[in-house]
Amino acid sequence: MKKCIGVDLGGTTVKLGLFDETGRLLEKWEIPTRTEQGGKNILSDIAEAILDKLKEKSIERSDVAGVGMGIPGSVMPDGHVPVCVNLGWRDMNPEAELGRLLGGITVRSGNDANVAALGEQWQGCGKGCNSIAAVTLGTGVGCGIILNGRIVAGSRGLGGELGHITVNRAETEVCNCGNHGCLEMYSSATGIVRLAKRRLAASGEPSALRKLENITAKDVLDAAKAGDKLAEAVVDESMDWPALGLSYVTHVVDPELFVVGGGVSKAGEYLLDKIRAHYCGYIKLSEKKAEIRLAALGNDAGIYGAARLILED
Amino acid sequence: MKKCIGVDLGGTTVKLGLFDETGRLLEKWEIPTRTEQGGKNILSDIAEAILDKLKEKSIERSDVAGVGMGIPGSVMPDGHVPVCVNLGWRDMNPEAELGRLLGGITVRSGNDANVAALGEQWQGCGKGCNSIAAVTLGTGVGCGIILNGRIVAGSRGLGGELGHITVNRAETEVCNCGNHGCLEMYSSATGIVRLAKRRLAASGEPSALRKLENITAKDVLDAAKAGDKLAEAVVDESMDWPALGLSYVTHVVDPELFVVGGGVSKAGEYLLDKIRAHYCGYIKLSEKKAEIRLAALGNDAGIYGAARLILED
């Protein structure tokens, strides 16, 4: 049986997975991402890691169906990556380049959030669904849209860039992207902390958070779960915005299922219940609402999705 | 060469078009929509109109590739229509029913806004584009999303229901759908009039609109074009909302092109320039912005799109 490799290229580590053709993960390993010197060693490091593994496992190059790769930036349909801030890349075609370094093995690539969404749809909590949107609430807010089992990358690579929809035009602070009031400003880990600090400063309302020096999103979520009223209000506000965002996705492509992952989602069903309650309020045209589930594959979603780029039906 | 029929089923008239297999419109005609008695005659009227035309043109039933039909309601993937308020229908499968009335001719159906979008993508101003979103600013606000040349109907039929995204959570008035602050409340013909009345009532600012008894959207648009400051502010506000809506579509599926049609769009490039200006302000992640064009097929978009349901590649 042929094998394939899934690569999840992150700013700190590269995760790799060896899969069989049925999509079974046989082995996974990691290497550091060397971002120095404009990230010029990253692809050769990946090629070396792959070729070493093939040698170790006595897998012939001809027995490899291909290598899929998730990249933390926009990927054009031809594999071109205009810019990849975290890796120091600019105007590259990593797909073509890695293929060359691997002596002609087929390489396919996609944006990392999209690829992770594909992983969840294929082997994660979206298994059996043709269309899902997977939202990651982490340091930022990422999203991938899968329709008919395929990534919707968009004509300018903006497909699923839900973190940067303008949800609050009244916002005065500026987002990393240069806009005001992006979803990411409220619902990422950073956003939750920002909202908490704002609320703490706006009133003298008592809260367990006042005792802490450096508030983290986890502090806010834990305090909210423990019944701290101010923290509860922060979490409720910060989860209202992604609910609004998911309602937009519903009114554009109406996926069967929403998947929520990322560090913030470790707060579990408590968090999801807040999103669900707000989400249902925004959808009046249909009695049936899309399900919202926690992501199932965690950090492995990226390598699964990358493998799926090769193993697509 | 085989023929096909496109049917655009509206609340007042049914438009029909006879096409050849290359998508050339050979003839078009209309019949009234008899909505009385729960719309029970509508499909038999359509069947009769089609069979009469085939007879008149001496076209054998076996020479008809099929009949496509746009329906003013949600259409499930199996053709089921849960409810169609304008026609008085509930729990029907018009696709199956019309096929039976036509003695087994293949019938395919879709939501009318989606089907019209498909028409624009196929033979209208979206010709040559694989992915478009077509927005109709009329009595209401409709939208159809086409990706890879196919309608995105959504798993609950909510694909492209852009008229009912919540753009203004601060709105106190209620939309037809039961929600508050839907796009349709601001950018439809009715919405423009509502905004104008609101603004007229809120201040004593002079405006040509004050002389009119029954203000229409056209009055507001004409006054704005003529330089009436209050009317200009109304149009600017009412076109900011669809621009925001288009920015959401971009951050979800990122189509190549946006097409704007419907009665309100008769204000032409003046209107589009307002949408474009606001739209570009909401997109910071990409230098390249999607084009926004006026619809080209007018009232024929529906029959073209319906024919395309049959003539899909």
XYZ file of C-alpha atoms in Angstrom, chain B:
313
model
C -29.657 19.683 -31.189
C -31.494 19.093 -27.923
C -33.445 21.905 -26.286
C -34.023 22.851 -22.686
C -36.449 25.049 -20.800
C -35.679 27.548 -18.058
C -38.506 28.511 -15.704
C -38.382 31.481 -13.329
C -41.294 31.067 -10.971
C -42.267 34.366 -9.350
C -45.132 35.451 -7.120
C -46.922 37.262 -9.965
C -45.661 35.794 -13.236
C -43.832 32.717 -14.413
C -41.132 33.517 -16.963
C -40.159 30.734 -19.341
C -37.317 30.464 -21.821
C -36.568 27.967 -24.564
C -32.833 27.397 -24.957
C -30.656 25.334 -27.229
C -27.930 23.170 -25.725
C -25.293 25.867 -26.186
C -27.272 28.162 -23.881
C -28.713 30.386 -26.608
C -32.121 31.813 -25.665
C -34.430 31.016 -28.598
C -37.677 32.357 -27.238
C -39.163 33.630 -23.993
C -42.708 34.017 -22.771
C -44.701 34.479 -19.577
C -47.804 33.147 -17.867
C -49.501 34.464 -14.726
C -48.838 32.730 -11.414
C -52.155 31.550 -9.969
C -51.435 31.652 -6.244
C -55.065 31.091 -5.151
C -56.038 27.805 -3.433
C -52.583 27.258 -1.989
C -51.016 27.615 -5.435
C -52.333 24.226 -6.499
C -52.593 25.153 -10.211
C -49.147 26.642 -10.583
C -47.270 23.530 -11.635
C -49.999 22.248 -13.973
C -50.088 25.715 -15.618
C -46.311 25.537 -16.099
C -46.515 22.004 -17.497
C -49.229 23.085 -19.917
C -47.240 26.138 -21.022
C -44.201 23.938 -21.705
C -46.083 21.167 -23.507
C -47.961 23.743 -25.648
C -44.681 25.361 -26.637
C -43.110 22.017 -27.547
C -46.147 21.233 -29.709
C -46.070 24.696 -31.356
C -42.367 24.242 -32.196
C -42.758 20.556 -33.131
C -40.176 19.571 -30.534
C -40.424 15.951 -29.419
C -40.371 15.296 -25.677
C -37.295 13.100 -26.250
C -35.497 16.145 -27.698
C -35.808 18.044 -24.424
C -32.725 17.695 -22.217
C -34.720 18.916 -19.244
C -36.464 21.732 -17.436
C -34.751 23.929 -14.831
C -36.770 25.979 -12.383
C -36.075 28.807 -9.931
C -38.427 28.819 -6.934
C -38.988 31.726 -4.505
C -38.124 29.750 -1.373
C -35.598 27.359 0.090
C -35.067 24.217 -1.981
C -33.466 21.202 -0.303
C -30.940 19.066 -2.207
C -33.671 16.479 -2.992
C -35.993 19.154 -4.398
C -38.130 19.378 -1.268
C -39.566 22.853 -0.549
C -40.562 23.170 3.124
C -42.438 26.416 2.629
C -42.935 28.993 -0.083
C -44.892 31.894 1.374
C -45.453 33.819 -1.877
C -46.944 30.817 -3.658
C -48.891 29.378 -0.740
C -46.874 26.149 -0.882
C -45.927 24.002 2.067
C -44.090 20.662 2.099
C -43.931 20.127 -1.641
C -41.499 18.607 -4.089
C -42.207 20.785 -7.134
C -39.267 19.283 -9.015
C -40.701 15.753 -8.734
C -44.263 16.971 -9.297
C -43.457 18.940 -12.471
C -41.409 16.011 -13.795
C -44.467 13.788 -13.367
C -46.749 16.333 -15.085
C -44.277 16.474 -17.994
C -44.330 12.706 -18.425
C -40.868 12.076 -17.061
C -38.841 14.982 -18.455
C -35.912 15.682 -16.091
C -36.625 18.665 -13.841
C -34.083 20.389 -11.601
C -34.831 23.238 -9.260
C -33.163 25.752 -6.979
C -33.868 28.878 -4.991
C -34.656 31.776 -7.352
C -31.897 34.112 -6.081
C -29.347 31.301 -6.394
C -30.580 30.380 -9.857
C -30.425 34.017 -11.022
C -26.859 34.220 -9.702
C -26.016 31.116 -11.726
C -27.487 32.823 -14.804
C -25.283 35.890 -14.300
C -22.220 33.705 -13.772
C -22.938 31.617 -16.844
C -24.121 34.110 -19.466
C -24.196 37.485 -17.718
C -21.586 39.816 -16.375
C -19.877 36.956 -14.536
C -19.101 35.087 -17.752
C -15.585 33.700 -17.471
C -15.586 33.792 -13.656
C -15.870 30.559 -11.707
C -16.973 32.116 -8.459
C -19.316 35.041 -7.979
C -21.795 36.354 -5.466
C -24.808 38.092 -6.970
C -26.736 40.433 -4.720
C -30.218 41.687 -5.568
C -31.277 44.957 -3.994
C -35.017 44.984 -4.634
C -38.089 44.911 -2.393
C -35.902 42.679 -0.259
C -32.224 41.769 -0.423
C -31.421 38.448 -2.099
C -28.105 36.820 -2.856
C -26.750 33.782 -4.626
C -23.291 32.302 -4.210
C -21.673 30.434 -7.090
C -18.438 28.526 -6.461
C -16.708 26.543 -9.193
C -19.722 27.204 -11.390
C -22.133 25.578 -8.926
C -24.787 27.049 -6.620
C -23.980 26.943 -2.916
C -27.447 26.143 -1.573
C -26.294 25.161 1.893
C -27.272 22.265 4.102
C -30.467 23.941 5.345
C -31.056 26.085 2.255
C -29.536 29.175 3.891
C -26.661 29.580 1.416
C -26.575 33.163 0.159
C -29.284 34.425 2.541
C -27.310 37.625 2.927
C -30.427 39.745 3.362
C -30.844 38.339 6.840
C -27.408 38.656 8.335
C -27.469 40.812 11.453
C -25.448 43.875 10.548
C -26.744 46.215 13.230
C -27.343 44.720 16.643
C -28.412 48.127 17.961
C -31.496 48.192 15.708
C -34.777 48.392 17.627
C -37.186 47.783 14.724
C -37.982 44.196 13.722
C -37.296 42.610 10.305
C -39.855 40.401 8.494
C -37.794 37.399 9.555
C -38.273 38.236 13.232
C -34.713 39.394 13.852
C -33.340 42.877 14.442
C -30.852 44.718 12.263
C -30.865 42.507 9.132
C -29.121 43.872 6.039
C -32.485 43.877 4.244
C -33.770 46.510 6.692
C -31.334 49.068 5.275
C -30.436 48.253 1.704
C -33.665 47.118 0.075
C -35.965 49.652 -1.612
C -38.121 49.527 1.513
C -35.052 49.948 3.701
C -33.887 53.049 1.851
C -37.301 54.647 2.306
C -37.281 53.703 5.999
C -33.857 55.275 6.496
C -34.945 58.407 4.640
C -38.061 58.810 6.797
C -36.028 58.241 9.926
C -33.516 60.891 8.950
C -36.229 63.368 7.901
C -37.934 62.928 11.256
C -34.720 63.209 13.242
C -33.846 66.754 12.165
C -35.131 69.804 10.385
C -32.386 69.572 7.749
C -33.738 70.898 4.441
C -34.300 68.319 1.698
C -36.221 68.047 -1.558
C -37.726 64.869 -0.094
C -39.804 66.910 2.365
C -42.065 68.055 -0.481
C -43.028 64.515 -1.471
C -46.007 62.720 -0.055
C -45.074 59.091 -0.643
C -41.341 58.768 -0.821
C -39.985 55.903 -2.939
C -36.453 54.523 -3.084
C -36.152 56.038 -6.552
C -37.026 59.484 -5.135
C -34.253 59.133 -2.577
C -31.708 57.944 -5.155
C -32.666 60.673 -7.649
C -32.462 63.377 -4.982
C -29.060 62.056 -3.876
C -27.760 62.147 -7.440
C -29.073 65.711 -7.750
C -26.966 66.702 -4.751
C -29.584 66.703 -1.979
C -27.396 66.385 1.140
C -29.890 64.504 3.280
C -30.677 62.034 0.492
C -26.952 61.591 -0.137
C -26.415 60.706 3.506
C -29.259 58.169 3.345
C -27.865 56.474 0.239
C -24.375 56.483 1.697
C -25.618 54.828 4.883
C -27.829 52.328 3.084
C -24.976 51.243 0.764
C -22.474 50.944 3.611
C -24.405 47.934 4.932
C -24.305 45.804 1.752
C -20.610 46.720 1.437
C -20.138 45.261 4.909
C -22.151 42.202 3.823
C -19.966 41.740 0.736
C -16.877 41.975 2.940
C -18.292 39.090 4.992
C -18.809 37.033 1.830
C -15.196 37.800 0.885
C -13.903 36.611 4.269
C -15.915 33.402 3.952
C -15.641 32.294 0.299
C -13.747 35.146 -1.421
C -15.455 35.129 -4.854
C -13.747 36.623 -7.891
C -16.599 39.014 -8.550
C -19.661 40.607 -6.998
C -22.700 41.330 -9.145
C -25.329 43.808 -8.006
C -28.822 43.740 -9.506
C -32.441 44.451 -8.595
C -34.565 47.596 -8.801
C -32.337 49.686 -6.526
C -29.327 48.943 -8.755
C -30.952 50.963 -11.543
C -29.193 53.912 -9.885
C -26.170 52.425 -11.665
C -22.513 53.241 -11.171
C -23.390 56.054 -8.752
C -24.641 53.388 -6.350
C -21.834 50.948 -7.062
C -19.190 53.578 -6.347
C -20.656 54.019 -2.881
C -20.624 50.244 -2.265
C -17.065 49.935 -3.623
C -15.713 52.719 -1.418
C -17.120 51.190 1.766
C -16.251 47.625 0.709
C -12.567 48.399 0.175
C -12.415 49.907 3.659
C -13.492 46.597 5.179
C -10.828 44.471 3.435
C -7.329 44.960 4.756
C -5.865 41.467 4.272
C -5.456 41.748 0.520
C -4.329 44.589 -1.710
C -6.403 43.199 -4.552
C -10.133 43.700 -4.045
C -12.952 41.844 -5.771
C -14.607 43.682 -8.636
C -18.181 44.850 -8.148
C -20.275 45.044 -11.341
C -23.856 45.751 -12.314
C -25.929 42.708 -13.270
C -26.232 42.272 -17.030
C -29.179 39.972 -17.633
C -31.861 41.888 -15.749
C -35.094 39.913 -15.472
C -33.736 37.163 -17.723
C -31.100 36.036 -15.192
C -33.604 33.591 -13.705
C -34.443 31.733 -16.918
C -30.774 31.592 -17.920
C -29.780 30.168 -14.554
C -32.655 27.697 -14.641
C -31.514 26.457 -18.058
C -28.002 26.150 -16.684
C -29.261 23.741 -14.001
C -29.913 21.362 -16.900
C -26.932 22.271 -19.059
C -24.302 22.084 -16.287
C -20.941 20.794 -17.473
